[in-house]
Coordinates of C-alpha atoms in Angstrom, one line a residue:
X190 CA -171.0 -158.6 -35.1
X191 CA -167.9 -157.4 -33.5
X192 CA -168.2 -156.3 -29.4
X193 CA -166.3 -153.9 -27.5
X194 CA -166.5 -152.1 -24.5
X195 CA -167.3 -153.3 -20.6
X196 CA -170.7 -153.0 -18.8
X197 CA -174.3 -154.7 -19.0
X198 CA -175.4 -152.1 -21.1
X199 CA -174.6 -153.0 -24.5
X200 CA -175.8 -151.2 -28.5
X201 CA -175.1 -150.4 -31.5
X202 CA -175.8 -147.4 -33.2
X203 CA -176.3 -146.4 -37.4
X204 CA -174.3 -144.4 -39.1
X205 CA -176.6 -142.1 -41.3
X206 CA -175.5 -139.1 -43.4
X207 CA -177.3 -136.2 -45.6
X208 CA -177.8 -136.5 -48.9
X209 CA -178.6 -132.6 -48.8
X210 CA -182.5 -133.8 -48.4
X211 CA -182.9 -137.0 -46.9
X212 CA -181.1 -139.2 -43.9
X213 CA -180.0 -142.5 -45.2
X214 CA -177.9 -145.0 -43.6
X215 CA -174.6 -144.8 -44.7
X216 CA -173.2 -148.9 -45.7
X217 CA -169.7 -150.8 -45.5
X218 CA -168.6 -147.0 -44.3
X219 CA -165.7 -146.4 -42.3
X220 CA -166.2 -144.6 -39.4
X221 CA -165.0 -143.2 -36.0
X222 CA -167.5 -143.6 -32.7
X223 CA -166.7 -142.3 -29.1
X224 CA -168.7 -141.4 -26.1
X225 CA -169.2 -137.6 -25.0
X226 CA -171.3 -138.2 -22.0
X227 CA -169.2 -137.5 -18.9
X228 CA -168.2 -140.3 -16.3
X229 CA -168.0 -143.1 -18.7
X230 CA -166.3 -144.1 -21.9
X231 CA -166.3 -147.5 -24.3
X232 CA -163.5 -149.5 -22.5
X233 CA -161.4 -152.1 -24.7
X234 CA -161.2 -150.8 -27.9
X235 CA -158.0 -151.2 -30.1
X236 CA -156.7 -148.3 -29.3
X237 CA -156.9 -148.0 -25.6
X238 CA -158.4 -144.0 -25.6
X239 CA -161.9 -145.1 -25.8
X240 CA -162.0 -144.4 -29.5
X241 CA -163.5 -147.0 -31.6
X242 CA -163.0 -147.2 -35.4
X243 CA -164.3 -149.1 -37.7
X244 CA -166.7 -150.2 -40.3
X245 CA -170.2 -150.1 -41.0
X246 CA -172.1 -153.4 -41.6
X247 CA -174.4 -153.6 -45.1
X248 CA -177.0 -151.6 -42.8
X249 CA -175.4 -148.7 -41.8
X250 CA -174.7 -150.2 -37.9
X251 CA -171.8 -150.6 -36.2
X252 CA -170.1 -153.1 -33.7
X253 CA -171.8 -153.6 -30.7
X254 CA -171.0 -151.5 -27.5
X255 CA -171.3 -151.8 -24.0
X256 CA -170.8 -149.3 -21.4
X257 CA -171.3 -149.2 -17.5
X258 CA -174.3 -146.8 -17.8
X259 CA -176.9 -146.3 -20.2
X260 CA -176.8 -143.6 -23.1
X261 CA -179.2 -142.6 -25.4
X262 CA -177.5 -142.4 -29.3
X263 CA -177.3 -138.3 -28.5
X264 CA -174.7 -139.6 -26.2
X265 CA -172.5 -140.7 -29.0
X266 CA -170.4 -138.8 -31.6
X267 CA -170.9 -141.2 -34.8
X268 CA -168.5 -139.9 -38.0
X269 CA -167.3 -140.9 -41.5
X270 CA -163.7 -141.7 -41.1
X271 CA -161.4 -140.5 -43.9
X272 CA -157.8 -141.6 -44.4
X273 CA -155.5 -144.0 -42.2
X274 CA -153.0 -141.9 -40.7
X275 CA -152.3 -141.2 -37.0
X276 CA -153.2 -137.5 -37.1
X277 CA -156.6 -136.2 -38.0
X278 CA -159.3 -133.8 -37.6
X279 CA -163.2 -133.1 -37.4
X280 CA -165.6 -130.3 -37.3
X281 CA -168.6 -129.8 -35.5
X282 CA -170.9 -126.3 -36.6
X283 CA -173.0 -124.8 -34.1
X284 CA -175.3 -121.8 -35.2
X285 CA -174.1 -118.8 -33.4
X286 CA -177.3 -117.6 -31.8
X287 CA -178.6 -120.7 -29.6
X288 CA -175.5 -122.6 -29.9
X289 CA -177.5 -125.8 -31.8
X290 CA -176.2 -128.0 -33.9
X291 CA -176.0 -127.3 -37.8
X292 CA -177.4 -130.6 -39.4
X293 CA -176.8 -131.3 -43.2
X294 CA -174.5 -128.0 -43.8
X295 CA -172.7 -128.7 -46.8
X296 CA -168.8 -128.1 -46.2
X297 CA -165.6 -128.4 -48.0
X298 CA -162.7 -130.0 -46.2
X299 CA -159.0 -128.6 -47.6
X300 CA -155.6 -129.6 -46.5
X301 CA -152.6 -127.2 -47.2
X302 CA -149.9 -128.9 -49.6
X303 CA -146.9 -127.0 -50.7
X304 CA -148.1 -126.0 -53.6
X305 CA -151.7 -124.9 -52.8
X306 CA -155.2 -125.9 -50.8
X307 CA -155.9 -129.5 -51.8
X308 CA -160.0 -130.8 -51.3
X309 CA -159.5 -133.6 -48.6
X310 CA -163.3 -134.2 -47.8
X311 CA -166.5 -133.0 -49.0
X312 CA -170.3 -133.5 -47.8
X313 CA -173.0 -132.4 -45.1
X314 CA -173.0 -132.0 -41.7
X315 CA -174.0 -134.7 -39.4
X316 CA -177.2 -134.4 -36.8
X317 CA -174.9 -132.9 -34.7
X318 CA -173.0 -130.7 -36.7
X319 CA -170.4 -132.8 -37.3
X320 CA -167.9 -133.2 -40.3
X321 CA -166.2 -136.4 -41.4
X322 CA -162.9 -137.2 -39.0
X323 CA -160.0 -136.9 -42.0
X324 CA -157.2 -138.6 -41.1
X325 CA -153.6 -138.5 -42.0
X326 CA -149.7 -138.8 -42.2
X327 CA -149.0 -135.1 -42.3
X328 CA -148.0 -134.2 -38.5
X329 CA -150.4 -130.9 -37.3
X330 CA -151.4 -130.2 -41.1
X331 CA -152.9 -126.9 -41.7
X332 CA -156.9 -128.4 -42.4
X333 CA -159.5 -126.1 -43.2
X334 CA -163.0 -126.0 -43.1
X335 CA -165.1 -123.9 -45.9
X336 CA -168.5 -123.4 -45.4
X337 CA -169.4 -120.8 -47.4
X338 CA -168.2 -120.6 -51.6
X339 CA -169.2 -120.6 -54.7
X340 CA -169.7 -124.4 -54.6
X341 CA -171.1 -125.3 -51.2
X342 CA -173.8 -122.1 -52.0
X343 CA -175.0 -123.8 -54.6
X344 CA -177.0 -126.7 -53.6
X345 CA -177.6 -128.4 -56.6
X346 CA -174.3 -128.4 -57.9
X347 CA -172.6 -129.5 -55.0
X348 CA -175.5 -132.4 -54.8
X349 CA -174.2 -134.0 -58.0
X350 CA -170.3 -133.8 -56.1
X351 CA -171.5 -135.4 -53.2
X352 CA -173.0 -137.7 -54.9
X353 CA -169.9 -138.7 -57.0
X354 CA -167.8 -138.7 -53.7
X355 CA -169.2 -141.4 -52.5
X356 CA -169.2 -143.6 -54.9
X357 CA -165.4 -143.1 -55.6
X358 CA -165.1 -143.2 -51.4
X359 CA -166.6 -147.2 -52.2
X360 CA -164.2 -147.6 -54.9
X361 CA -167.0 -147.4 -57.0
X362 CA -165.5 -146.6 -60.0
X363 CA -167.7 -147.3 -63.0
X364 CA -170.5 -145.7 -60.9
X365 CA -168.7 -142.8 -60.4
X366 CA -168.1 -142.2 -64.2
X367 CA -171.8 -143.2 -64.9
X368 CA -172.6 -140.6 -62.1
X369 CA -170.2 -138.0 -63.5
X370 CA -171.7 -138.4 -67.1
X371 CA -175.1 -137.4 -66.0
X372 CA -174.0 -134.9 -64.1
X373 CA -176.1 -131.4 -65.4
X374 CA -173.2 -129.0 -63.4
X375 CA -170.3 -130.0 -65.5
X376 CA -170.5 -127.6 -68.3
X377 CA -169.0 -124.5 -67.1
X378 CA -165.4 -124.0 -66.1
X379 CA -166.3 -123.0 -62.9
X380 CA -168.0 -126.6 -62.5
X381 CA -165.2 -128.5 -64.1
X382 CA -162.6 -127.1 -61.7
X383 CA -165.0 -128.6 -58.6
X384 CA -165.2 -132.0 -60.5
X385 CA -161.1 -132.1 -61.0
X386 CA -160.8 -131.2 -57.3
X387 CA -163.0 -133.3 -56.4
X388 CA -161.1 -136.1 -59.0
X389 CA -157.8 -135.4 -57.4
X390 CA -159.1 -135.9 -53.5
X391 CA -160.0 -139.5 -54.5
X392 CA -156.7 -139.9 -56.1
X393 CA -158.1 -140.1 -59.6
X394 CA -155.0 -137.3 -60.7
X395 CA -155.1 -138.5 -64.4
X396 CA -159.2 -137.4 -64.8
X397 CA -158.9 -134.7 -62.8
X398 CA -155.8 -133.2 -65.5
X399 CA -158.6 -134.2 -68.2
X400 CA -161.4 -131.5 -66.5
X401 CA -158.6 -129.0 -65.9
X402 CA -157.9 -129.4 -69.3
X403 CA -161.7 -129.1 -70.6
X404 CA -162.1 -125.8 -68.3
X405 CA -159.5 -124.1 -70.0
X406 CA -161.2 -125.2 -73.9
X407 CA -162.3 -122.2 -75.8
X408 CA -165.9 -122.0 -76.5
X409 CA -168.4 -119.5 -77.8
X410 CA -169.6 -117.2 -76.6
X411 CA -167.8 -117.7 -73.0
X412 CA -164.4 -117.0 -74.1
X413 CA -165.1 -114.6 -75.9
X414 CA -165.4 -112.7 -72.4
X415 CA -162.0 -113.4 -69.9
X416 CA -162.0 -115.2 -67.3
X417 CA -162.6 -113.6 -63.8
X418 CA -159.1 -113.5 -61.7
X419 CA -160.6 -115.7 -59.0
X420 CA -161.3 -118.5 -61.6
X421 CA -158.0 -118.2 -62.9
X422 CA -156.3 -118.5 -59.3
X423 CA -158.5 -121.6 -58.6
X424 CA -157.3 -123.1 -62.2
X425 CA -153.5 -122.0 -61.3
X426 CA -153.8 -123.7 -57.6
X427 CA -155.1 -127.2 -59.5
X428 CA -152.3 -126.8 -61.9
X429 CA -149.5 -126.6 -59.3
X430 CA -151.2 -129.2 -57.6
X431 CA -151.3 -131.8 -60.6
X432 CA -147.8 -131.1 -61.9
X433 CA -149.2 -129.4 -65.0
X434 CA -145.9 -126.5 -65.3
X435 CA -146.6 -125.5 -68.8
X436 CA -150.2 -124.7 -67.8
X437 CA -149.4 -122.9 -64.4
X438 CA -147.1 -120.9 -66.2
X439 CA -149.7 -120.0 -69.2
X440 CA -151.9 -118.5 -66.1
X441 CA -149.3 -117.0 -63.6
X442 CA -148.1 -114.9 -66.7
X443 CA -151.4 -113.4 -67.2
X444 CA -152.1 -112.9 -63.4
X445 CA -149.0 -110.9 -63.6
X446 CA -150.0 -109.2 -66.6
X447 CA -153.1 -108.1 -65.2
X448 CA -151.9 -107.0 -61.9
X449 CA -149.3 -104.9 -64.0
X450 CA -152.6 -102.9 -65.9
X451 CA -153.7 -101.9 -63.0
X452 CA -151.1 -98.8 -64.1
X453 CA -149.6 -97.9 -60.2
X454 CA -146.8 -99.5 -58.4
X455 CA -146.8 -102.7 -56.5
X456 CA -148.6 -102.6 -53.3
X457 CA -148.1 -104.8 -49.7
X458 CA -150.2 -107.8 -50.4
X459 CA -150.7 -108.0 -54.4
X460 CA -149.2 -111.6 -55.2
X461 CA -145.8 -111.4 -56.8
X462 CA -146.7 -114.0 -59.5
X463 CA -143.4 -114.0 -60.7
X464 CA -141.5 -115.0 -57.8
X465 CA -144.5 -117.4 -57.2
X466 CA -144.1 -118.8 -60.5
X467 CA -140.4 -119.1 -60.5
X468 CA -140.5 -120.7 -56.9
X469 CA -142.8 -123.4 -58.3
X470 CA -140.7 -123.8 -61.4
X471 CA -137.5 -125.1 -59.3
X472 CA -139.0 -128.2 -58.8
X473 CA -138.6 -129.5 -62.7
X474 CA -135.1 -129.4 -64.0
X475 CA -136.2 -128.6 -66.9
X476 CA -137.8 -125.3 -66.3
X477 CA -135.1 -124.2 -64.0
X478 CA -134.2 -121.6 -67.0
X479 CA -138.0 -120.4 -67.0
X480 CA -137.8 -120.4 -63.2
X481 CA -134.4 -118.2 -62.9
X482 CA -136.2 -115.7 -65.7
X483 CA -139.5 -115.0 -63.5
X484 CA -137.7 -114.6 -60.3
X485 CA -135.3 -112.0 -62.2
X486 CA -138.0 -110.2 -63.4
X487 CA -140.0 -110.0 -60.3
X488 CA -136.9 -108.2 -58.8
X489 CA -136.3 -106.0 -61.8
X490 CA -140.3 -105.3 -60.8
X491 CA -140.8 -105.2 -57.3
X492 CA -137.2 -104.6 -56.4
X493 CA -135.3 -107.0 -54.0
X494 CA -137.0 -108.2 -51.5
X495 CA -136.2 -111.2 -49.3
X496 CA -138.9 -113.7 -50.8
X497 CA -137.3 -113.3 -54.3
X498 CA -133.9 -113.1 -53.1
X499 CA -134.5 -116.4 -51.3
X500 CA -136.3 -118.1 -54.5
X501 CA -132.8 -117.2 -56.5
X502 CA -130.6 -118.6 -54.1
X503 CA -132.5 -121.6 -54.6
X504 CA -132.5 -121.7 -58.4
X505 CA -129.1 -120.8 -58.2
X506 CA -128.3 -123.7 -55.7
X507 CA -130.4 -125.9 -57.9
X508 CA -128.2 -125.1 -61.1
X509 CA -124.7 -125.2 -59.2
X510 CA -123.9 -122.2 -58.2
X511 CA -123.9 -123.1 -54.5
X512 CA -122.0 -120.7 -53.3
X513 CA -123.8 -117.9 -54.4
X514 CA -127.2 -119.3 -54.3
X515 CA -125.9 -119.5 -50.1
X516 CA -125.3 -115.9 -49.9
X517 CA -128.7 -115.1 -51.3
X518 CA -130.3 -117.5 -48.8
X519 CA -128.6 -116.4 -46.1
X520 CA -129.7 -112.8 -46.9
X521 CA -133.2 -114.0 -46.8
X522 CA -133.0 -115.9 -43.8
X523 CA -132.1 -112.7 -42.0
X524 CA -135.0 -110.8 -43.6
X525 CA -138.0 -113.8 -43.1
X526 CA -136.0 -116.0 -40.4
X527 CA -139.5 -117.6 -39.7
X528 CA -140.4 -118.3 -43.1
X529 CA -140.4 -122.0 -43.2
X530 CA -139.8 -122.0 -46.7
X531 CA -136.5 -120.4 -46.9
X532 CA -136.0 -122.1 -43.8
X533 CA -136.6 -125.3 -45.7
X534 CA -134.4 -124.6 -48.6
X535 CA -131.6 -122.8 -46.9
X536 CA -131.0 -125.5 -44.6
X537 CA -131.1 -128.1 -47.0
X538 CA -128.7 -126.7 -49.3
X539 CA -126.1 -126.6 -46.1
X540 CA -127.2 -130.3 -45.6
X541 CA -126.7 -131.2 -49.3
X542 CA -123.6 -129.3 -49.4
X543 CA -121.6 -130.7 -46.4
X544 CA -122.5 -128.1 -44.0
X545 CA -124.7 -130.3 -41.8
X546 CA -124.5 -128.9 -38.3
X547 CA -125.5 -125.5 -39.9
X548 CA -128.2 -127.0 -40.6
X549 CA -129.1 -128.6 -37.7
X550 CA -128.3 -125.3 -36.1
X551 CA -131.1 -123.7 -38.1
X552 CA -133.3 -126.0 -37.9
X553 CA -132.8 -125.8 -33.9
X554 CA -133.7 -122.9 -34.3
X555 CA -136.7 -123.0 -36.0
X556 CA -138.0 -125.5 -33.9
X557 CA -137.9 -123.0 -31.1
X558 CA -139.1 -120.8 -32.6
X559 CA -142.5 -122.7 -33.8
X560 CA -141.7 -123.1 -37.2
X561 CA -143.3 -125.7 -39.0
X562 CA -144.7 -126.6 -42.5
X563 CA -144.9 -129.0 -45.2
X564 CA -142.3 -127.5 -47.2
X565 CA -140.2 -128.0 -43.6
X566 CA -141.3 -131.5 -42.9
X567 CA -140.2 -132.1 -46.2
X568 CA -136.9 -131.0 -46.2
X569 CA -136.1 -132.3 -42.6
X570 CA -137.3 -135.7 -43.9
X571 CA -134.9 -136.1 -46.3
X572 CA -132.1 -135.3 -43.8
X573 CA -133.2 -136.8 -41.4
X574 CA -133.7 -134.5 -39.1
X575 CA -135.1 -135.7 -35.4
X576 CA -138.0 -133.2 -35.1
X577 CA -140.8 -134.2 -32.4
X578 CA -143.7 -134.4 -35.3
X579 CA -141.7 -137.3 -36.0
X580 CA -141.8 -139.4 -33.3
X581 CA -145.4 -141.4 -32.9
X582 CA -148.5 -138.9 -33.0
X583 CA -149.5 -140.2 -29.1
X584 CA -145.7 -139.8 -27.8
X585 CA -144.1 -137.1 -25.0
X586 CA -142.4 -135.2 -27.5
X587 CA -145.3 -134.7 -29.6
X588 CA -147.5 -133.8 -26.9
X589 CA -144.9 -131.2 -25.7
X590 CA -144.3 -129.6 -28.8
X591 CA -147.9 -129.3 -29.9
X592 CA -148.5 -127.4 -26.2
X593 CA -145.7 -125.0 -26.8
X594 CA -146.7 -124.2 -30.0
X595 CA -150.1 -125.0 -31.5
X596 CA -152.2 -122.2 -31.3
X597 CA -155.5 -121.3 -32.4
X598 CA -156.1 -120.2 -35.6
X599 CA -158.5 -118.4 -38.0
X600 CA -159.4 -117.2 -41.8
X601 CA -161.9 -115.0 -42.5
X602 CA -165.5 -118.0 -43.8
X603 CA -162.7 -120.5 -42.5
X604 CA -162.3 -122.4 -39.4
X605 CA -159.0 -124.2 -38.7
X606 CA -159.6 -127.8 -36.9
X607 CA -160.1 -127.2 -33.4
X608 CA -161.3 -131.2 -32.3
X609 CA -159.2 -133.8 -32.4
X610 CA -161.1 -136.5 -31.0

């Protein structure tokens, strides 16, 4: 068994996790172990912070540790470990009247992607309240915890996902199907859309466009009833995700179409499916005629505004017209100059387009300014940008930029990640 640490006190310790009823020790289980008691840490380990990773043996334990002073387990913060990246995130849930810990809570871990919230981790709570430590390559990505929804409410149902997570976390393939087939909450579109969530997160995209697929199937009596708006926007978020642009069309145009029956004009905060839509669309050349359509008709709906005038001057960029795809950019820049998508876009059109130190100017900008997002990282990757997020996750530069600008955040039955040990 491996050793690490300093001291003539010396453990290990057994990673266990909630199967929603019982407390089993959790086998061949990657996981993340540090010491929260004050005055001492594990000395030695790999990384040199006093953070040890690892995985479990065929038992549940881990390596052996020895500290200067004796601790109790209480004294250790045990997790799953998710991912391999050098940025990541955990949870811990503390009930709100006596401040103690929130064992097996079932929670839904969800990272922002351009094109919607992706499921990154699912399960329950830890004896101390703890999620699963997700980590990965997107530098300070926008992870959220649910804790209360339509899945983690029911208990059952969100049983049988656990239970297929992990076995696909083990690379258990064959079980997971087995699993999945006798699953008794996979009949209902509602439960389909979990189950291809829950597909994609382990990287299974092809099953996952099978469920999507199955939850939009007619079928009697169901259908003969439509489908509630929020089921729709949770179908049109998997959609975008999995690269399905006939299908997120299909749904955005009804959306729209309802929104449009509610028979008054557009109001601040309805979703302009549209420009949505269209904005989406501009990623596949070959809907770049569908794309230019939506966005047209959101402004002959809504009017101009500076999201849809920005979502043009991209199409129109995309298709050639450079020139005046840059005015309509540059338009919206003024309106939303901390937008990081049109931040995104308009700069690299300048970069693509020979104008370079415009856009490293804007980008300059932006970085004062805060701005950051995937859509940014994206774009500021491909030219090669030298933003701080994209020097080592431990660096100076890093470590100054995430002072000046991360702040704390919060959703309404969301918590942003707050612990980054």
């Amino acid at each position: 068994m491996p050793e690490y640490g300093e001291g003539s006190h010396g453990r290990t310790l057994t990673l266990g996790l909630y199967d929603g009823d019982t407390f089993q020790p959790a086998a061949n289980t990657p996981y993340r172990l540090f010491l929260t008691a004050k005055n001492d840490a594990i000395q030695g380990t790999p990384s040199g912070d006093g953070i040890l990773h690892g995985v479990t043996d065929a038992q549940g334990r881990t390596a052996w540790i020895w500290t200067t002073q004796p601790h109790a387990a209480a004294d250790f913060t045990l997790i799953r470990r998710i991912g391999d990246g050098p940025w990541g995130h955990f949870f811990q849930l503390h009930s709100s009247g006596d401040n103690e810990p929130l064992p097996a809570w079932p929670y839904i871990l969800t990272l922002r992607q351009r094109w919607g919230e992706q499921w990154v981790d699912l399960g329950y709570t830890t004896r101390q309240g703890a999620t699963a430590y997700f980590s990965h390559n997107m530098p300070a990505g926008s992870i959220s915890l649910s804790i209360e929804s339509r899945t983690t409410d029911n208990r059952a149902c969100f049983g049988e996902l656990d239970a297929v997570n992990r076995k696909l976390s083990r690379n258990d393939l064959e079980g997971a199907e087995q699993s999945i087939g006798a699953m008794r909450c996979a009949d209902t579109p509602r439960q389909q859309l979990d189950l291809a969530h829950l597909l994609l997160m382990a990287g299974q995209q092809d099953q996952a466009r099978q469920w999507v697929l199955r939850a939009r199937q007619w079928r009697f009596p169901e259908s003969l009833q439509r489908p509630d708006t929020a089921l729709l926007q949770d179908r049109l978020n998997l959609e975008r995700l999995l690269a399905m642009p006939d299908f997120a069309l299909a749904d955005a145009q009804i959306l729209q179409q309802r929104q449009a029956k509610r028979g008054r004009a557009p109001r601040q905060g309805d979703a302009d499916y549209d420009n949505e839509i269209a904005y989406y669309l501009a990623d596949f050349p070959n809907f770049l005629p569908q794309a230019e359509a939506h966005v047209r008709a959101s402004i002959h709906r809504a009017g101009p505004n500076s999201y849809n005038q920005g979502t043009l001057g991209w199409i129109l960029a995309l298709q050639g017209n450079t020139e005046e795809g840059l005015r309509l950019m540059r338009e919206s820049y003024r309106g939303i100059p901390r937008n990081e998508e049109i931040v995104a876009d308009y700069g690299l059109t300048l970069w693509r387009h020979g104008q370079p130190e415009y856009a490293e100017r804007l980008w300059d900008e932006a970085q004062a300014q805060c701005v950051w997002g995937r859509r940014l990282h994206d774009a500021m990757r491909e030219a090669q940008y030298p933003h701080p997020y994209f020097q080592p996750a431990d660096s100076p530069a890093v470590q100054a930029y995430r002072q000046r600008c991360d702040r704390p955040r919060t959703k309404q039955k969301l918590w942003h990640a707050d612990a980054a040990l």
